[in-house]
């Protein structure tokens, strides 16, 4: 198992592991021949690991519908190629220094190379689908990528703004993350020739799961372990991002605004922020912000599980259930 895989209970783990191996092999093949440093940067990011949760989701939906995903694997990895391209760009936007346990590509290479590598991965994703995938898949991935860009942009329109509300954060999360999860799950249904009712159920499952996944990511930024996560913590806040847990805390205790602004001023001045970050984290615990954010994530998981009723019952539907539960329990 990859060091940064989501921890699943066996037997789900053992069965999903087979698909993960197929995905890894197809990703290695997708990187193809080296022409320039762009290919090196794309490979740096792509082959550094990653949970592969989006293509695994497509595989698990296909299996729940009674199909072997192997013949579709080159289409299935498109979502991971696009996602990895978005990470290359996201790390430039967020000024992140590490990703997937390695130095972020814009530092390991340089910013122009990382931008171009991100572009090339997104194009590679669409090129994969252009070679024989159902046209609805191409349209679906394009729509999800457009949503992802809109989410990233909306988030940045409100940087260093302590008046950001929970609803805004949730809209950002739905666009930047849930849209691609929804696509991944629906893609499995479309490739399996599912009826519309089943595709809709898969999509609803993926969307709620993605929403919970991003809220968990936002929580981990405050509460996680940098080594385990493979990316630094406290980064969202320092970069001026108000995510769900912080928006909840600010709504419950408006006096926290001053504390947050103080951290932002300190970040601009290059101060050592650890004591202030720890103090803020304590105050967020006291107002119940983390518990409330976890509750919101659990509500989304409950929605995801309810949507699963629209897929055929069986072992793989149970595996999807395990995957959903593992997403909010994850520590990386
Ligand atoms: C990171 O996605 C971006 C978010 C949507 C939070 P993942 O947590 O799936 O990252 P990898 O692919 O495992 O590296
Ligand atoms: C953005 O979310 C993920 C993308 C849509 C690329 P984050 O900025 O929270 O992701 P991490 O924390 O850098 O992985
Ligand atoms: Mg980021
Ligand atoms: Mg994050």
CSV table of C-alpha atoms and ligand atoms in Angstrom, one decimal:
chain,number,residue,atom,x,y,z
A,1,UNK,CA,0.0,0.0,0.0
A,2,UNK,CA,1.2,3.5,-0.8
A,3,UNK,CA,2.3,5.5,2.2
A,4,UNK,CA,-0.4,8.0,1.7
A,5,UNK,CA,-3.3,5.8,0.8
A,6,UNK,CA,-6.6,6.2,2.6
A,7,UNK,CA,-6.8,3.5,5.3
A,8,UNK,CA,-9.7,1.1,4.5
A,9,UNK,CA,-10.9,-1.9,6.4
A,10,UNK,CA,-10.1,-5.2,4.7
A,11,UNK,CA,-11.5,-6.9,2.6
A,12,UNK,CA,-12.4,-3.6,0.9
A,13,UNK,CA,-8.7,-2.7,1.1
A,14,UNK,CA,-7.5,-5.9,-0.6
A,15,UNK,CA,-10.0,-5.6,-3.4
A,16,UNK,CA,-9.5,-1.9,-4.1
A,17,UNK,CA,-5.7,-2.5,-4.0
A,18,UNK,CA,-6.0,-4.4,-7.3
A,19,UNK,CA,-7.5,-1.4,-9.0
A,20,UNK,CA,-4.9,0.9,-7.5
A,21,UNK,CA,-2.2,-1.2,-9.1
A,22,UNK,CA,-3.9,-0.9,-12.5
A,23,UNK,CA,-4.2,2.9,-12.1
A,24,UNK,CA,-0.6,3.3,-11.2
A,25,UNK,CA,0.5,1.3,-14.2
A,26,UNK,CA,-1.7,3.3,-16.5
A,27,UNK,CA,-0.4,6.6,-15.0
A,28,UNK,CA,3.2,5.6,-15.6
A,29,UNK,CA,2.4,4.7,-19.2
A,30,UNK,CA,0.5,8.0,-19.7
A,31,UNK,CA,3.6,10.1,-19.0
A,32,UNK,CA,5.1,8.8,-22.2
A,33,UNK,CA,8.3,10.0,-23.8
A,34,UNK,CA,10.3,12.9,-22.3
A,35,UNK,CA,10.6,16.0,-24.5
A,36,UNK,CA,11.3,18.8,-22.1
A,37,UNK,CA,11.5,19.8,-18.4
A,38,UNK,CA,7.7,20.1,-18.5
A,39,UNK,CA,7.5,16.3,-18.7
A,40,UNK,CA,9.9,15.9,-15.8
A,41,UNK,CA,7.8,18.2,-13.6
A,42,UNK,CA,4.6,16.4,-14.6
A,43,UNK,CA,6.2,13.1,-13.7
A,44,UNK,CA,7.6,14.5,-10.4
A,45,UNK,CA,4.0,15.3,-9.3
A,46,UNK,CA,2.2,12.4,-10.9
A,47,UNK,CA,4.4,9.6,-9.7
A,48,UNK,CA,5.0,10.9,-6.2
A,49,UNK,CA,2.1,8.9,-5.0
A,50,UNK,CA,-1.3,10.3,-4.0
A,51,UNK,CA,-4.3,8.6,-2.7
A,52,UNK,CA,-5.8,8.1,-6.2
A,53,UNK,CA,-9.2,8.4,-4.5
A,54,UNK,CA,-10.9,9.9,-7.6
A,55,UNK,CA,-10.0,7.1,-10.1
A,56,UNK,CA,-10.6,4.5,-7.4
A,57,UNK,CA,-14.1,6.0,-7.0
A,58,UNK,CA,-14.7,5.5,-10.8
A,59,UNK,CA,-13.5,1.9,-10.5
A,60,UNK,CA,-15.6,1.1,-7.5
A,61,UNK,CA,-18.8,2.4,-9.1
A,62,UNK,CA,-18.1,0.4,-12.2
A,63,UNK,CA,-17.6,-2.7,-10.0
A,64,UNK,CA,-20.8,-2.0,-8.1
A,65,UNK,CA,-22.5,-2.1,-11.4
A,66,UNK,CA,-21.0,-5.5,-12.2
A,67,UNK,CA,-18.2,-4.4,-14.6
A,68,UNK,CA,-14.4,-5.0,-14.5
A,69,UNK,CA,-12.8,-1.5,-14.8
A,70,UNK,CA,-9.6,-2.9,-16.4
A,71,UNK,CA,-10.7,-2.2,-20.1
A,72,UNK,CA,-11.6,1.4,-19.2
A,73,UNK,CA,-8.5,2.2,-17.1
A,74,UNK,CA,-7.0,4.6,-19.7
A,75,UNK,CA,-10.2,6.7,-19.6
A,76,UNK,CA,-10.5,6.4,-15.8
A,77,UNK,CA,-7.1,7.9,-15.1
A,78,UNK,CA,-8.1,11.1,-16.9
A,79,UNK,CA,-9.5,12.4,-13.7
A,80,UNK,CA,-6.3,11.8,-11.8
A,81,UNK,CA,-4.3,13.5,-14.6
A,82,UNK,CA,-6.6,16.6,-14.4
A,83,UNK,CA,-6.5,16.6,-10.6
A,84,UNK,CA,-2.7,16.4,-10.6
A,85,UNK,CA,-2.5,19.3,-13.0
A,86,UNK,CA,-4.7,21.3,-10.7
A,87,UNK,CA,-2.4,20.5,-7.8
A,88,UNK,CA,0.6,21.9,-9.7
A,89,UNK,CA,-1.3,25.1,-10.2
A,90,UNK,CA,-2.8,25.2,-6.7
A,91,UNK,CA,0.6,25.0,-5.1
A,92,UNK,CA,1.7,28.1,-7.0
A,93,UNK,CA,-1.5,29.9,-6.0
A,94,UNK,CA,-1.2,28.8,-2.3
A,95,UNK,CA,2.6,29.3,-2.1
A,96,UNK,CA,2.9,25.7,-0.9
A,97,UNK,CA,6.4,24.3,-0.4
A,98,UNK,CA,5.6,20.5,-0.3
A,99,UNK,CA,3.2,18.2,-2.0
A,100,UNK,CA,2.8,14.4,-1.8
A,101,UNK,CA,5.8,14.4,0.5
A,102,UNK,CA,8.1,16.0,-2.0
A,103,UNK,CA,9.2,19.6,-2.7
A,104,UNK,CA,6.4,21.3,-4.6
A,105,UNK,CA,7.1,21.3,-8.4
A,106,UNK,CA,7.3,25.1,-8.7
A,107,UNK,CA,10.3,25.0,-6.3
A,108,UNK,CA,11.8,21.7,-7.4
A,109,UNK,CA,11.7,23.1,-11.0
A,110,UNK,CA,10.5,26.7,-11.4
A,111,UNK,CA,7.1,28.5,-11.7
A,112,UNK,CA,6.9,28.6,-15.5
A,113,UNK,CA,7.7,24.9,-15.8
A,114,UNK,CA,5.1,24.0,-13.1
A,115,UNK,CA,2.4,26.1,-14.8
A,116,UNK,CA,3.1,24.4,-18.2
A,117,UNK,CA,3.3,21.0,-16.6
A,118,UNK,CA,-0.1,21.6,-15.0
A,119,UNK,CA,-1.5,22.7,-18.4
A,120,UNK,CA,0.0,19.7,-20.1
A,121,UNK,CA,-1.5,17.2,-17.6
A,122,UNK,CA,-5.0,18.7,-18.0
A,123,UNK,CA,-4.7,18.5,-21.8
A,124,UNK,CA,-3.4,14.9,-21.5
A,125,UNK,CA,-6.5,14.1,-19.5
A,126,UNK,CA,-8.8,15.4,-22.2
A,127,UNK,CA,-6.7,13.8,-24.9
A,128,UNK,CA,-7.2,10.4,-23.2
A,129,UNK,CA,-10.9,10.8,-23.3
A,130,UNK,CA,-10.9,12.1,-26.9
A,131,UNK,CA,-9.6,8.7,-28.0
A,132,UNK,CA,-12.9,6.8,-27.8
A,133,UNK,CA,-14.5,7.7,-24.5
A,134,UNK,CA,-18.3,8.5,-24.5
A,135,UNK,CA,-18.7,12.3,-25.4
A,136,UNK,CA,-20.6,12.8,-22.2
A,137,UNK,CA,-17.4,12.0,-20.3
A,138,UNK,CA,-15.4,14.7,-22.1
A,139,UNK,CA,-18.2,17.2,-21.5
A,140,UNK,CA,-18.4,16.1,-17.9
A,141,UNK,CA,-14.7,16.5,-17.2
A,142,UNK,CA,-14.6,19.9,-18.9
A,143,UNK,CA,-17.5,21.1,-16.7
A,144,UNK,CA,-15.7,19.8,-13.6
A,145,UNK,CA,-12.4,21.5,-14.5
A,146,UNK,CA,-14.3,24.8,-15.1
A,147,UNK,CA,-16.0,24.4,-11.7
A,148,UNK,CA,-12.6,23.7,-10.1
A,149,UNK,CA,-11.1,26.9,-11.6
A,150,UNK,CA,-14.2,28.9,-10.5
A,151,UNK,CA,-13.8,27.6,-7.0
A,152,UNK,CA,-10.1,28.4,-6.8
A,153,UNK,CA,-10.9,31.9,-8.1
A,154,UNK,CA,-13.8,32.6,-5.7
A,155,UNK,CA,-11.6,31.5,-2.8
A,156,UNK,CA,-9.0,34.0,-3.8
A,157,UNK,CA,-11.4,36.9,-4.2
A,158,UNK,CA,-11.9,36.8,-0.5
A,159,UNK,CA,-8.3,36.3,0.8
A,160,UNK,CA,-7.5,38.0,4.2
A,161,UNK,CA,-11.2,38.7,4.7
A,162,UNK,CA,-12.4,37.7,8.2
A,163,UNK,CA,-16.1,38.4,7.2
A,164,UNK,CA,-16.2,35.3,4.9
A,165,UNK,CA,-19.3,33.2,5.8
A,166,UNK,CA,-19.7,29.5,6.1
A,167,UNK,CA,-21.9,29.4,3.0
A,168,UNK,CA,-19.2,31.0,0.9
A,169,UNK,CA,-16.6,28.4,2.0
A,170,UNK,CA,-19.0,25.6,1.2
A,171,UNK,CA,-19.7,27.0,-2.2
A,172,UNK,CA,-16.0,27.1,-2.8
A,173,UNK,CA,-15.6,23.5,-1.7
A,174,UNK,CA,-18.4,22.3,-3.9
A,175,UNK,CA,-16.8,24.0,-6.9
A,176,UNK,CA,-13.1,23.3,-6.3
A,177,UNK,CA,-13.4,19.7,-5.0
A,178,UNK,CA,-16.9,18.2,-5.0
A,179,UNK,CA,-17.4,18.8,-8.8
A,180,UNK,CA,-14.4,16.5,-9.7
A,181,UNK,CA,-15.5,13.8,-7.2
A,182,UNK,CA,-19.0,13.9,-8.7
A,183,UNK,CA,-17.5,13.6,-12.2
A,184,UNK,CA,-15.3,10.6,-11.0
A,185,UNK,CA,-18.3,8.7,-9.6
A,186,UNK,CA,-20.6,9.5,-12.5
A,187,UNK,CA,-17.8,8.5,-15.0
A,188,UNK,CA,-17.8,5.0,-13.5
A,189,UNK,CA,-21.6,4.8,-14.1
A,190,UNK,CA,-21.4,6.1,-17.6
A,191,UNK,CA,-18.6,3.8,-18.6
A,192,UNK,CA,-20.7,0.9,-17.2
A,193,UNK,CA,-23.6,1.9,-19.4
A,194,UNK,CA,-25.8,2.6,-16.3
A,195,UNK,CA,-29.3,3.9,-16.5
A,196,UNK,CA,-29.8,7.6,-15.8
A,197,UNK,CA,-31.1,6.9,-12.3
A,198,UNK,CA,-27.9,5.0,-11.4
A,199,UNK,CA,-25.7,7.7,-12.9
A,200,UNK,CA,-27.5,10.3,-10.9
A,201,UNK,CA,-27.1,8.3,-7.7
A,202,UNK,CA,-23.4,7.9,-8.4
A,203,UNK,CA,-23.0,11.6,-9.0
A,204,UNK,CA,-24.9,12.5,-5.8
A,205,UNK,CA,-22.6,10.1,-3.9
A,206,UNK,CA,-19.4,11.6,-5.4
A,207,UNK,CA,-20.6,15.1,-4.8
A,208,UNK,CA,-21.4,14.7,-1.1
A,209,UNK,CA,-18.2,12.6,-0.7
A,210,UNK,CA,-16.1,15.4,-2.3
A,211,UNK,CA,-17.7,18.0,-0.1
A,212,UNK,CA,-16.8,16.0,3.1
A,213,UNK,CA,-13.4,15.3,1.7
A,214,UNK,CA,-12.6,19.0,1.3
A,215,UNK,CA,-14.0,19.8,4.8
A,216,UNK,CA,-11.7,17.1,6.2
A,217,UNK,CA,-8.8,18.6,4.3
A,218,UNK,CA,-9.6,22.0,5.8
A,219,UNK,CA,-9.7,20.4,9.3
A,220,UNK,CA,-6.4,18.7,8.7
A,221,UNK,CA,-4.8,22.0,7.9
A,222,UNK,CA,-5.5,23.0,11.5
A,223,UNK,CA,-5.2,19.6,13.2
A,224,UNK,CA,-3.1,17.3,11.0
A,225,UNK,CA,0.5,16.2,11.0
A,226,UNK,CA,2.6,17.8,8.3
A,227,UNK,CA,4.8,14.7,7.8
A,228,UNK,CA,1.8,12.3,7.5
A,229,UNK,CA,0.0,14.8,5.2
A,230,UNK,CA,2.9,15.3,2.9
A,231,UNK,CA,2.1,19.1,2.9
A,232,UNK,CA,2.6,21.8,5.5
A,233,UNK,CA,-0.1,22.6,8.1
A,234,UNK,CA,-1.6,26.0,9.1
A,235,UNK,CA,-0.9,27.1,5.5
A,236,UNK,CA,-4.5,28.0,4.6
A,237,UNK,CA,-4.8,30.4,7.4
A,238,UNK,CA,-1.4,32.0,6.9
A,239,UNK,CA,-2.2,32.5,3.2
A,240,UNK,CA,-5.4,34.4,4.1
A,241,UNK,CA,-7.8,31.6,3.4
A,242,UNK,CA,-10.9,31.4,5.6
A,243,UNK,CA,-12.1,27.7,5.4
A,244,UNK,CA,-15.1,26.1,7.0
A,245,UNK,CA,-13.7,25.5,10.6
A,246,UNK,CA,-12.5,29.1,10.8
A,247,UNK,CA,-15.7,30.6,9.4
A,248,UNK,CA,-17.6,28.7,12.0
A,249,UNK,CA,-15.3,29.9,14.8
A,250,UNK,CA,-15.6,33.5,13.5
A,251,UNK,CA,-19.4,33.3,13.4
A,252,UNK,CA,-19.5,31.9,17.0
A,253,UNK,CA,-17.0,34.3,18.5
A,254,UNK,CA,-16.6,37.5,16.4
A,255,UNK,CA,-13.8,38.6,18.8
A,256,UNK,CA,-11.6,36.1,17.1
A,257,UNK,CA,-11.5,38.4,14.1
A,258,UNK,CA,-8.8,40.4,15.8
A,259,UNK,CA,-6.7,37.4,16.6
A,260,UNK,CA,-6.9,36.3,12.9
A,261,UNK,CA,-6.0,39.7,11.6
A,262,UNK,CA,-3.1,39.7,14.0
A,263,UNK,CA,-1.8,36.4,12.5
A,264,UNK,CA,-2.2,37.9,9.0
A,265,UNK,CA,-0.2,41.0,9.9
A,266,UNK,CA,2.4,38.8,11.5
A,267,UNK,CA,2.6,36.6,8.3
A,268,UNK,CA,3.2,39.7,6.2
A,269,UNK,CA,5.9,40.9,8.6
A,270,UNK,CA,7.5,37.5,8.6
A,271,UNK,CA,7.0,36.9,12.3
A,272,UNK,CA,7.2,33.5,14.0
A,273,UNK,CA,3.6,32.5,14.1
A,274,UNK,CA,3.5,29.2,16.0
A,275,UNK,CA,2.4,30.6,19.4
A,276,UNK,CA,-0.4,32.7,17.9
A,277,UNK,CA,-1.5,29.7,15.7
A,278,UNK,CA,-1.7,27.5,18.7
A,279,UNK,CA,-3.6,30.1,20.7
A,280,UNK,CA,-6.1,30.5,17.9
A,281,UNK,CA,-6.5,26.7,17.6
A,282,UNK,CA,-7.3,26.5,21.3
A,283,UNK,CA,-9.9,29.2,21.0
A,284,UNK,CA,-11.4,27.4,18.0
A,285,UNK,CA,-11.6,24.2,20.1
A,286,UNK,CA,-13.3,26.1,22.9
A,287,UNK,CA,-16.0,27.5,20.6
A,288,UNK,CA,-16.6,24.0,19.2
A,289,UNK,CA,-15.6,25.0,15.7
A,290,UNK,CA,-13.7,21.7,14.8
A,291,UNK,CA,-16.5,19.6,16.2
A,292,UNK,CA,-19.1,21.5,14.2
A,293,UNK,CA,-17.1,21.2,11.0
A,294,UNK,CA,-16.7,17.5,11.6
A,295,UNK,CA,-20.5,17.3,12.1
A,296,UNK,CA,-21.0,19.0,8.7
A,297,UNK,CA,-18.7,16.5,7.1
A,298,UNK,CA,-20.5,13.6,8.7
A,299,UNK,CA,-23.8,15.0,7.4
A,300,UNK,CA,-22.4,15.0,3.9
A,301,UNK,CA,-21.3,11.4,4.4
A,302,UNK,CA,-24.8,10.5,5.5
A,303,UNK,CA,-26.1,12.1,2.3
A,304,UNK,CA,-23.5,10.1,0.3
A,305,UNK,CA,-24.5,6.9,1.9
A,306,UNK,CA,-28.2,7.6,1.2
A,307,UNK,CA,-27.4,8.2,-2.4
A,308,UNK,CA,-25.7,4.7,-2.6
A,309,UNK,CA,-29.2,3.1,-2.2
A,310,UNK,CA,-29.6,4.0,-5.9
A,311,UNK,CA,-26.8,1.6,-6.9
A,312,UNK,CA,-27.2,-2.2,-6.9
A,313,UNK,CA,-26.7,-3.8,-3.5
A,314,UNK,CA,-23.7,-6.1,-3.1
A,315,UNK,CA,-20.1,-6.3,-2.0
A,316,UNK,CA,-18.9,-3.3,-4.0
A,317,UNK,CA,-21.7,-1.0,-2.7
A,318,UNK,CA,-20.4,-1.9,0.8
A,319,UNK,CA,-16.8,-1.0,-0.3
A,320,UNK,CA,-18.1,2.4,-1.5
A,321,UNK,CA,-19.6,2.8,2.0
A,322,UNK,CA,-16.3,2.0,3.6
A,323,UNK,CA,-14.5,4.4,1.3
A,324,UNK,CA,-17.0,7.2,2.3
A,325,UNK,CA,-16.4,6.5,6.0
A,326,UNK,CA,-12.6,6.4,5.6
A,327,UNK,CA,-12.7,9.8,3.9
A,328,UNK,CA,-13.7,11.6,7.1
A,329,UNK,CA,-11.6,9.5,9.4
A,330,UNK,CA,-8.5,10.0,7.3
A,331,UNK,CA,-5.4,11.7,8.8
A,332,UNK,CA,-3.8,12.4,5.4
B,1,LIG,C1,-5.8,17.4,-2.6
B,1,LIG,O1,-6.4,16.3,-3.0
B,1,LIG,C2,-6.6,18.6,-3.0
B,1,LIG,C3,-7.9,18.6,-2.3
B,1,LIG,C4,-9.0,18.5,-3.0
B,1,LIG,C5,-8.0,18.7,-0.9
B,1,LIG,P1,-6.0,14.9,-2.4
B,1,LIG,O2,-6.0,14.9,-1.0
B,1,LIG,O3,-6.8,13.8,-3.1
B,1,LIG,O4,-4.5,14.8,-2.9
B,1,LIG,P2,-3.6,13.5,-3.4
B,1,LIG,O5,-4.1,13.2,-4.8
B,1,LIG,O6,-3.9,12.4,-2.5
B,1,LIG,O7,-2.2,14.0,-3.3
B,2,LIG,C1,-7.6,23.0,-3.6
B,2,LIG,O1,-7.8,22.8,-2.2
B,2,LIG,C2,-7.6,21.7,-4.3
B,2,LIG,C3,-7.8,21.9,-5.7
B,2,LIG,C4,-8.9,22.1,-6.2
B,2,LIG,C5,-6.6,21.8,-6.6
B,2,LIG,P1,-6.7,23.0,-1.2
B,2,LIG,O2,-5.8,24.2,-1.6
B,2,LIG,O3,-7.2,23.0,0.1
B,2,LIG,O4,-5.8,21.7,-1.4
B,2,LIG,P2,-4.4,21.4,-0.7
B,2,LIG,O5,-4.7,21.6,0.8
B,2,LIG,O6,-3.4,22.4,-1.2
B,2,LIG,O7,-4.1,20.0,-1.1
B,3,LIG,MG1,-3.7,24.3,-1.8
B,4,LIG,MG1,-6.1,22.2,1.8
